[in-house]
Amino acid sequence: MPKAGSCLFAIGYFLYTRTRFGRYYHGKDIAKGKEKYNEDGHTIIEPTMFDKLEITPIPIALDNYAYIVMDTESNTCVVIDVGDEEAIMRFLDKMNVIPAAVLTTHKHWDHSAGNAGMRKRYQGLKVYGGYGDNVPDVTHTLMDIEQVKFGGLNFTAIHTPGHTVGHVSYLLDGQALGAPDCLFSGDHLFLGGCGRIFETPPLKMLKSLDIVGRLKKDTLVWPGHEYAVNNLEFACHIEPENADAQARYEWAKAKRERRLTTCPSTIAEELTYNPFLRTDKDSIMKKVTTLDRTDDTTVLVPPDDEMRAQVLAELREQKDAFKYIQ
Ligand SMILES: [Zn+2]
């Protein structure tokens, strides 16, 4: 992929996000996923159950996740990020459930291409996206901290710009469901990583990462892609002495060898090994070559937001250029 910020990248990105070319390109990824994994998908489908809540990651294309979120008391169902309506409908038909709504984290086709098909199949379906993101085929746009409720499922749309300008992470209130809060973080926060910063300055992404980093520590993180192994390999490269990163990396590799999902993690866990949530740590800053350090010692603590944004931007660049063993 051309470097973000280059002219070639800007043209490609415009075509991907604003034209049918992007839809076509995503269709190719769905076909590649089917060729590689048949109808089974990249990950074995397994629900996580709580008292009155059931969350099922659905594998889409090569590494995307959509999520079926069920309030099992009122039998109300919401789908997050329909990148491929066929995969979702197949699962909903099996469960004999009609969804109450679709929540879309951002406009990229691998998170939204199925919105049109879902609306066609389920008449009157509400499809939500973030204000200012131009998500295809939405019926409602949500402002920052706006709440939407379906049965016992109470979501707050948290604007987390960075990956896209109107990216939303959805926070599900777990209390009434006998579960921890759940964050559906799309391409904002991943297990061990964060999304590429396509549409805002790094400082805005930093502030969005700070928002999710301040959520309750037991909040479960359900990201938009299965990227854990690569992300953690990079995390171990950045902080080789970080035992939490190393242990999580080994754990993730073992999970993926059996085609099991690595979701969810918790905010508390992410804070221990995710380098993009640790831009204030000296061990991370040491790896950033563009920082203007006044001497060789650890004089940069505590770093201000601008300095942390610089760390974040360079970390992201290093990750984009990183050569994975996997
Ligand atoms: Zn995206």
Short mmCIF file of C-alpha atoms and ligand atoms in Angstrom, two decimals:
data_model
loop_
_atom_site.label_atom_id
_atom_site.label_comp_id
_atom_site.label_asym_id
_atom_site.label_seq_id
_atom_site.Cartn_x
_atom_site.Cartn_y
_atom_site.Cartn_z
CA MET A 1 0.00 0.00 0.00
CA PRO A 2 1.38 3.49 -0.77
CA LYS A 3 2.49 5.57 2.24
CA ALA A 4 -0.36 7.42 4.00
CA GLY A 5 -0.12 11.10 3.06
CA SER A 6 1.36 10.45 -0.40
CA CYS A 7 -0.51 11.57 -3.51
CA LEU A 8 -0.91 8.00 -4.75
CA PHE A 9 -2.37 6.98 -1.39
CA ALA A 10 -4.81 9.91 -1.45
CA ILE A 11 -6.13 8.89 -4.88
CA GLY A 12 -6.46 5.22 -3.90
CA TYR A 13 -8.12 6.12 -0.59
CA PHE A 14 -10.61 8.45 -2.29
CA LEU A 15 -11.55 5.72 -4.78
CA TYR A 16 -11.90 3.16 -1.98
CA THR A 17 -14.05 5.27 0.32
CA ARG A 18 -16.09 7.36 -2.12
CA THR A 19 -16.77 5.16 -5.15
CA ARG A 20 -18.14 1.73 -6.05
CA PHE A 21 -14.55 0.70 -6.74
CA GLY A 22 -14.12 0.30 -2.98
CA ARG A 23 -17.21 -1.92 -2.81
CA TYR A 24 -15.84 -4.02 -5.67
CA TYR A 25 -12.43 -4.29 -3.99
CA HIS A 26 -14.07 -5.44 -0.74
CA GLY A 27 -16.10 -8.03 -2.71
CA LYS A 28 -12.80 -9.49 -3.86
CA ASP A 29 -11.70 -9.84 -0.22
CA ILE A 30 -14.95 -11.65 0.64
CA ALA A 31 -14.35 -14.03 -2.29
CA LYS A 32 -10.73 -14.59 -1.14
CA GLY A 33 -12.00 -15.37 2.37
CA LYS A 34 -14.46 -17.95 0.99
CA GLU A 35 -11.76 -19.52 -1.16
CA LYS A 36 -9.36 -19.78 1.77
CA TYR A 37 -11.80 -20.84 4.51
CA ASN A 38 -14.92 -22.08 2.62
CA GLU A 39 -18.17 -21.03 4.29
CA ASP A 40 -16.63 -21.62 7.73
CA GLY A 41 -14.78 -18.30 7.82
CA HIS A 42 -11.37 -17.45 9.26
CA THR A 43 -12.48 -18.22 12.84
CA ILE A 44 -14.68 -20.86 14.46
CA ILE A 45 -17.94 -19.22 15.50
CA GLU A 46 -18.36 -19.44 19.27
CA PRO A 47 -20.64 -17.24 21.39
CA THR A 48 -19.51 -15.75 24.69
CA MET A 49 -22.33 -15.99 27.24
CA PHE A 50 -23.12 -13.82 30.22
CA ASP A 51 -26.18 -13.72 32.46
CA LYS A 52 -28.57 -12.03 29.97
CA LEU A 53 -26.13 -11.29 27.16
CA GLU A 54 -24.66 -13.35 24.35
CA ILE A 55 -22.00 -11.99 22.00
CA THR A 56 -21.00 -13.88 18.86
CA PRO A 57 -18.09 -12.75 16.67
CA ILE A 58 -18.88 -13.58 13.03
CA PRO A 59 -15.87 -13.95 10.71
CA ILE A 60 -16.09 -11.84 7.56
CA ALA A 61 -13.73 -11.85 4.54
CA LEU A 62 -10.07 -12.47 5.49
CA ASP A 63 -9.86 -11.07 9.02
CA ASN A 64 -12.91 -8.89 9.80
CA TYR A 65 -15.34 -9.46 12.64
CA ALA A 66 -19.00 -8.52 12.76
CA TYR A 67 -20.77 -9.11 16.09
CA ILE A 68 -24.22 -10.44 16.92
CA VAL A 69 -25.22 -8.99 20.28
CA MET A 70 -28.23 -10.65 21.94
CA ASP A 71 -30.22 -9.63 24.99
CA THR A 72 -31.30 -13.18 25.82
CA GLU A 73 -34.06 -12.04 28.19
CA SER A 74 -36.04 -10.01 25.65
CA ASN A 75 -34.60 -11.87 22.62
CA THR A 76 -33.45 -8.57 21.13
CA CYS A 77 -30.57 -8.64 18.69
CA VAL A 78 -28.27 -5.95 17.33
CA VAL A 79 -25.57 -6.49 14.70
CA ILE A 80 -22.31 -4.54 14.69
CA ASP A 81 -20.45 -3.84 11.39
CA VAL A 82 -22.11 -5.84 8.63
CA GLY A 83 -19.22 -6.22 6.18
CA ASP A 84 -21.03 -9.06 4.41
CA GLU A 85 -24.79 -9.47 4.81
CA GLU A 86 -24.79 -13.09 3.63
CA ALA A 87 -22.63 -14.28 6.53
CA ILE A 88 -24.85 -12.42 9.01
CA MET A 89 -28.16 -13.54 7.54
CA ARG A 90 -27.01 -17.16 7.50
CA PHE A 91 -26.35 -16.96 11.22
CA LEU A 92 -29.53 -15.00 12.07
CA ASP A 93 -31.65 -17.47 10.08
CA LYS A 94 -30.14 -20.34 12.04
CA MET A 95 -31.01 -18.54 15.28
CA ASN A 96 -34.45 -17.61 13.89
CA VAL A 97 -33.94 -13.99 14.94
CA ILE A 98 -34.79 -10.68 13.28
CA PRO A 99 -32.32 -7.91 14.18
CA ALA A 100 -33.55 -4.71 15.83
CA ALA A 101 -30.70 -2.59 14.45
CA VAL A 102 -27.29 -2.45 12.82
CA LEU A 103 -24.57 -0.28 14.37
CA THR A 104 -21.71 0.70 12.05
CA THR A 105 -18.38 1.89 13.44
CA HIS A 106 -17.18 3.62 10.25
CA LYS A 107 -17.62 4.00 6.54
CA HIS A 108 -15.02 1.54 5.20
CA TRP A 109 -16.71 -1.13 3.09
CA ASP A 110 -15.40 -4.05 5.15
CA HIS A 111 -17.57 -2.69 8.01
CA SER A 112 -20.56 -1.37 6.08
CA ALA A 113 -20.99 -3.13 2.71
CA GLY A 114 -23.86 -5.26 4.04
CA ASN A 115 -25.98 -2.34 5.27
CA ALA A 116 -27.95 -2.07 2.01
CA GLY A 117 -28.62 -5.84 1.86
CA MET A 118 -29.73 -5.90 5.51
CA ARG A 119 -32.22 -3.07 4.95
CA LYS A 120 -33.59 -4.83 1.90
CA ARG A 121 -34.09 -8.11 3.77
CA TYR A 122 -35.38 -6.66 7.07
CA GLN A 123 -37.95 -3.97 6.28
CA GLY A 124 -37.78 -0.96 8.60
CA LEU A 125 -34.39 -1.97 10.02
CA LYS A 126 -32.57 0.90 11.73
CA VAL A 127 -28.96 1.31 10.59
CA TYR A 128 -26.74 3.68 12.58
CA GLY A 129 -23.39 5.35 11.89
CA GLY A 130 -21.37 8.24 13.26
CA TYR A 131 -22.09 11.86 12.40
CA GLY A 132 -19.75 13.14 9.67
CA ASP A 133 -18.43 9.76 8.53
CA ASN A 134 -20.62 9.29 5.44
CA VAL A 135 -21.37 5.64 6.29
CA PRO A 136 -23.23 3.99 3.38
CA ASP A 137 -26.94 3.17 3.73
CA VAL A 138 -27.53 4.42 7.27
CA THR A 139 -30.98 5.51 8.44
CA HIS A 140 -29.71 7.40 11.54
CA THR A 141 -26.50 9.26 12.38
CA LEU A 142 -25.34 9.48 15.98
CA MET A 143 -23.71 12.38 17.78
CA ASP A 144 -20.94 11.91 20.34
CA ILE A 145 -22.21 10.26 23.56
CA GLU A 146 -25.68 9.75 22.07
CA GLN A 147 -27.44 6.71 23.50
CA VAL A 148 -29.56 4.13 21.68
CA LYS A 149 -31.55 1.37 23.37
CA PHE A 150 -32.96 -1.89 21.98
CA GLY A 151 -34.63 -4.15 24.58
CA GLY A 152 -32.06 -4.41 27.37
CA LEU A 153 -29.18 -3.39 25.07
CA ASN A 154 -28.15 0.16 25.93
CA PHE A 155 -25.38 1.51 23.68
CA THR A 156 -23.49 4.81 23.87
CA ALA A 157 -21.90 6.04 20.63
CA ILE A 158 -18.46 7.39 21.52
CA HIS A 159 -16.88 9.40 18.74
CA THR A 160 -13.30 8.15 18.32
CA PRO A 161 -11.93 10.01 15.26
CA GLY A 162 -8.53 9.03 13.89
CA HIS A 163 -8.86 6.02 11.62
CA THR A 164 -11.72 7.92 9.94
CA VAL A 165 -13.02 11.36 10.79
CA GLY A 166 -16.39 10.15 12.10
CA HIS A 167 -15.38 6.77 13.56
CA VAL A 168 -17.61 5.61 16.42
CA SER A 169 -16.87 3.03 19.12
CA TYR A 170 -20.04 1.63 20.71
CA LEU A 171 -20.07 1.07 24.46
CA LEU A 172 -22.67 -1.43 25.67
CA ASP A 173 -23.78 -0.98 29.29
CA GLY A 174 -23.31 -4.42 30.82
CA GLN A 175 -24.77 -3.78 34.26
CA ALA A 176 -28.44 -4.66 33.58
CA LEU A 177 -27.33 -7.69 31.58
CA GLY A 178 -25.13 -9.21 34.28
CA ALA A 179 -22.00 -8.60 32.19
CA PRO A 180 -19.05 -6.21 32.09
CA ASP A 181 -19.40 -3.19 29.77
CA CYS A 182 -18.47 -4.07 26.20
CA LEU A 183 -16.66 -1.79 23.74
CA PHE A 184 -17.16 -2.51 20.03
CA SER A 185 -14.12 -0.62 18.84
CA GLY A 186 -14.19 -1.16 15.05
CA ASP A 187 -10.84 -0.06 13.57
CA HIS A 188 -10.01 2.26 16.46
CA LEU A 189 -8.56 -0.13 19.05
CA PHE A 190 -7.45 -3.70 18.38
CA LEU A 191 -6.02 -6.35 20.67
CA GLY A 192 -2.44 -5.09 20.94
CA GLY A 193 -2.84 -2.36 18.33
CA CYS A 194 -4.82 0.52 16.85
CA GLY A 195 -6.16 1.42 13.41
CA ARG A 196 -4.15 3.29 10.81
CA ILE A 197 -4.58 7.05 11.15
CA PHE A 198 -6.15 7.87 7.78
CA GLU A 199 -8.22 10.99 8.30
CA THR A 200 -7.08 13.10 11.26
CA PRO A 201 -3.84 14.45 12.70
CA PRO A 202 -2.17 12.01 15.16
CA LEU A 203 -3.14 14.23 18.11
CA LYS A 204 -6.84 13.57 17.48
CA MET A 205 -6.21 9.80 17.35
CA LEU A 206 -4.22 10.07 20.58
CA LYS A 207 -7.16 11.79 22.31
CA SER A 208 -9.53 9.09 20.99
CA LEU A 209 -7.21 6.39 22.35
CA ASP A 210 -7.10 8.22 25.69
CA ILE A 211 -10.92 8.14 25.80
CA VAL A 212 -11.09 4.35 25.51
CA GLY A 213 -8.04 3.92 27.77
CA ARG A 214 -9.99 5.68 30.54
CA LEU A 215 -13.02 3.37 30.37
CA LYS A 216 -13.67 0.97 33.25
CA LYS A 217 -10.74 -1.42 33.47
CA ASP A 218 -12.90 -4.54 33.15
CA THR A 219 -14.56 -3.28 29.93
CA LEU A 220 -14.36 -5.99 27.28
CA VAL A 221 -12.84 -4.97 23.93
CA TRP A 222 -14.40 -6.44 20.77
CA PRO A 223 -12.43 -5.09 17.79
CA GLY A 224 -13.22 -5.08 14.06
CA HIS A 225 -10.36 -7.35 12.95
CA GLU A 226 -8.47 -10.45 14.06
CA TYR A 227 -5.03 -8.83 14.13
CA ALA A 228 -3.82 -10.02 17.55
CA VAL A 229 -0.84 -12.14 16.50
CA ASN A 230 0.71 -9.51 14.22
CA ASN A 231 -0.04 -6.69 16.65
CA LEU A 232 1.55 -8.55 19.56
CA GLU A 233 4.60 -9.50 17.50
CA PHE A 234 5.12 -5.79 16.91
CA ALA A 235 4.40 -5.01 20.58
CA CYS A 236 7.14 -7.50 21.60
CA HIS A 237 9.53 -5.89 19.12
CA ILE A 238 8.86 -2.44 20.60
CA GLU A 239 9.02 -3.58 24.24
CA PRO A 240 11.09 -6.81 24.31
CA GLU A 241 11.26 -6.67 28.10
CA ASN A 242 7.46 -6.48 28.49
CA ALA A 243 6.46 -9.89 29.93
CA ASP A 244 2.72 -9.16 29.49
CA ALA A 245 3.21 -8.60 25.75
CA GLN A 246 5.29 -11.77 25.41
CA ALA A 247 2.77 -13.91 27.33
CA ARG A 248 -0.17 -12.51 25.36
CA TYR A 249 1.69 -13.12 22.08
CA GLU A 250 2.25 -16.81 22.91
CA TRP A 251 -1.38 -17.13 24.02
CA ALA A 252 -2.68 -15.51 20.81
CA LYS A 253 -0.54 -17.75 18.59
CA ALA A 254 -1.89 -20.85 20.35
CA LYS A 255 -5.48 -19.61 19.91
CA ARG A 256 -5.04 -18.85 16.21
CA GLU A 257 -3.41 -22.22 15.52
CA ARG A 258 -6.80 -23.70 16.50
CA ARG A 259 -8.73 -21.00 14.55
CA LEU A 260 -10.18 -19.64 17.80
CA THR A 261 -10.93 -15.96 18.30
CA THR A 262 -8.66 -13.85 20.49
CA CYS A 263 -11.62 -11.61 21.44
CA PRO A 264 -12.34 -10.15 23.85
CA SER A 265 -9.51 -8.61 25.82
CA THR A 266 -10.03 -6.01 28.56
CA ILE A 267 -8.98 -2.37 28.81
CA ALA A 268 -6.83 -3.31 31.83
CA GLU A 269 -4.99 -5.91 29.73
CA GLU A 270 -4.55 -3.57 26.76
CA LEU A 271 -2.95 -0.96 29.01
CA THR A 272 -0.21 -3.46 29.93
CA TYR A 273 0.92 -4.48 26.41
CA ASN A 274 -0.68 -2.33 23.69
CA PRO A 275 2.08 0.12 22.66
CA PHE A 276 -0.46 2.58 21.22
CA LEU A 277 -1.98 3.01 24.71
CA ARG A 278 1.47 3.34 26.27
CA THR A 279 2.88 6.39 24.48
CA ASP A 280 3.81 7.95 27.84
CA LYS A 281 6.13 5.07 28.80
CA ASP A 282 9.86 5.64 28.62
CA SER A 283 10.41 2.11 27.24
CA ILE A 284 8.28 3.11 24.21
CA MET A 285 9.70 6.63 23.81
CA LYS A 286 13.21 5.17 23.62
CA LYS A 287 12.17 3.45 20.37
CA VAL A 288 11.02 6.68 18.74
CA THR A 289 13.84 8.19 16.74
CA THR A 290 12.30 11.57 15.90
CA LEU A 291 11.85 12.74 19.50
CA ASP A 292 14.00 15.72 20.37
CA ARG A 293 15.62 14.37 23.54
CA THR A 294 17.76 16.81 25.39
CA ASP A 295 20.17 14.12 26.57
CA ASP A 296 20.38 10.35 26.83
CA THR A 297 18.60 10.09 30.14
CA THR A 298 14.92 9.65 30.90
CA VAL A 299 14.04 13.33 31.10
CA LEU A 300 10.80 13.17 29.14
CA VAL A 301 8.50 12.05 31.95
CA PRO A 302 5.72 13.05 32.00
CA PRO A 303 5.47 13.80 28.28
CA ASP A 304 2.81 16.27 27.08
CA ASP A 305 0.09 15.39 24.55
CA GLU A 306 2.01 16.78 21.57
CA MET A 307 5.00 14.65 22.40
CA ARG A 308 2.80 11.58 22.87
CA ALA A 309 1.13 12.30 19.50
CA GLN A 310 4.58 12.33 17.92
CA VAL A 311 5.33 8.99 19.58
CA LEU A 312 2.01 7.61 18.34
CA ALA A 313 2.63 8.80 14.75
CA GLU A 314 6.08 7.26 14.59
CA LEU A 315 4.96 4.01 16.24
CA ARG A 316 2.25 3.76 13.58
CA GLU A 317 4.82 4.36 10.81
CA GLN A 318 7.17 1.77 12.27
CA LYS A 319 4.34 -0.73 12.43
CA ASP A 320 3.30 -0.10 8.81
CA ALA A 321 6.88 -0.87 7.72
CA PHE A 322 7.39 -3.79 10.14
CA LYS A 323 8.37 -7.16 8.65
CA TYR A 324 6.40 -9.89 10.41
CA ILE A 325 7.75 -13.39 10.99
CA GLN A 326 4.20 -14.83 10.76
ZN ZN B 1 -11.36 0.78 8.49
#
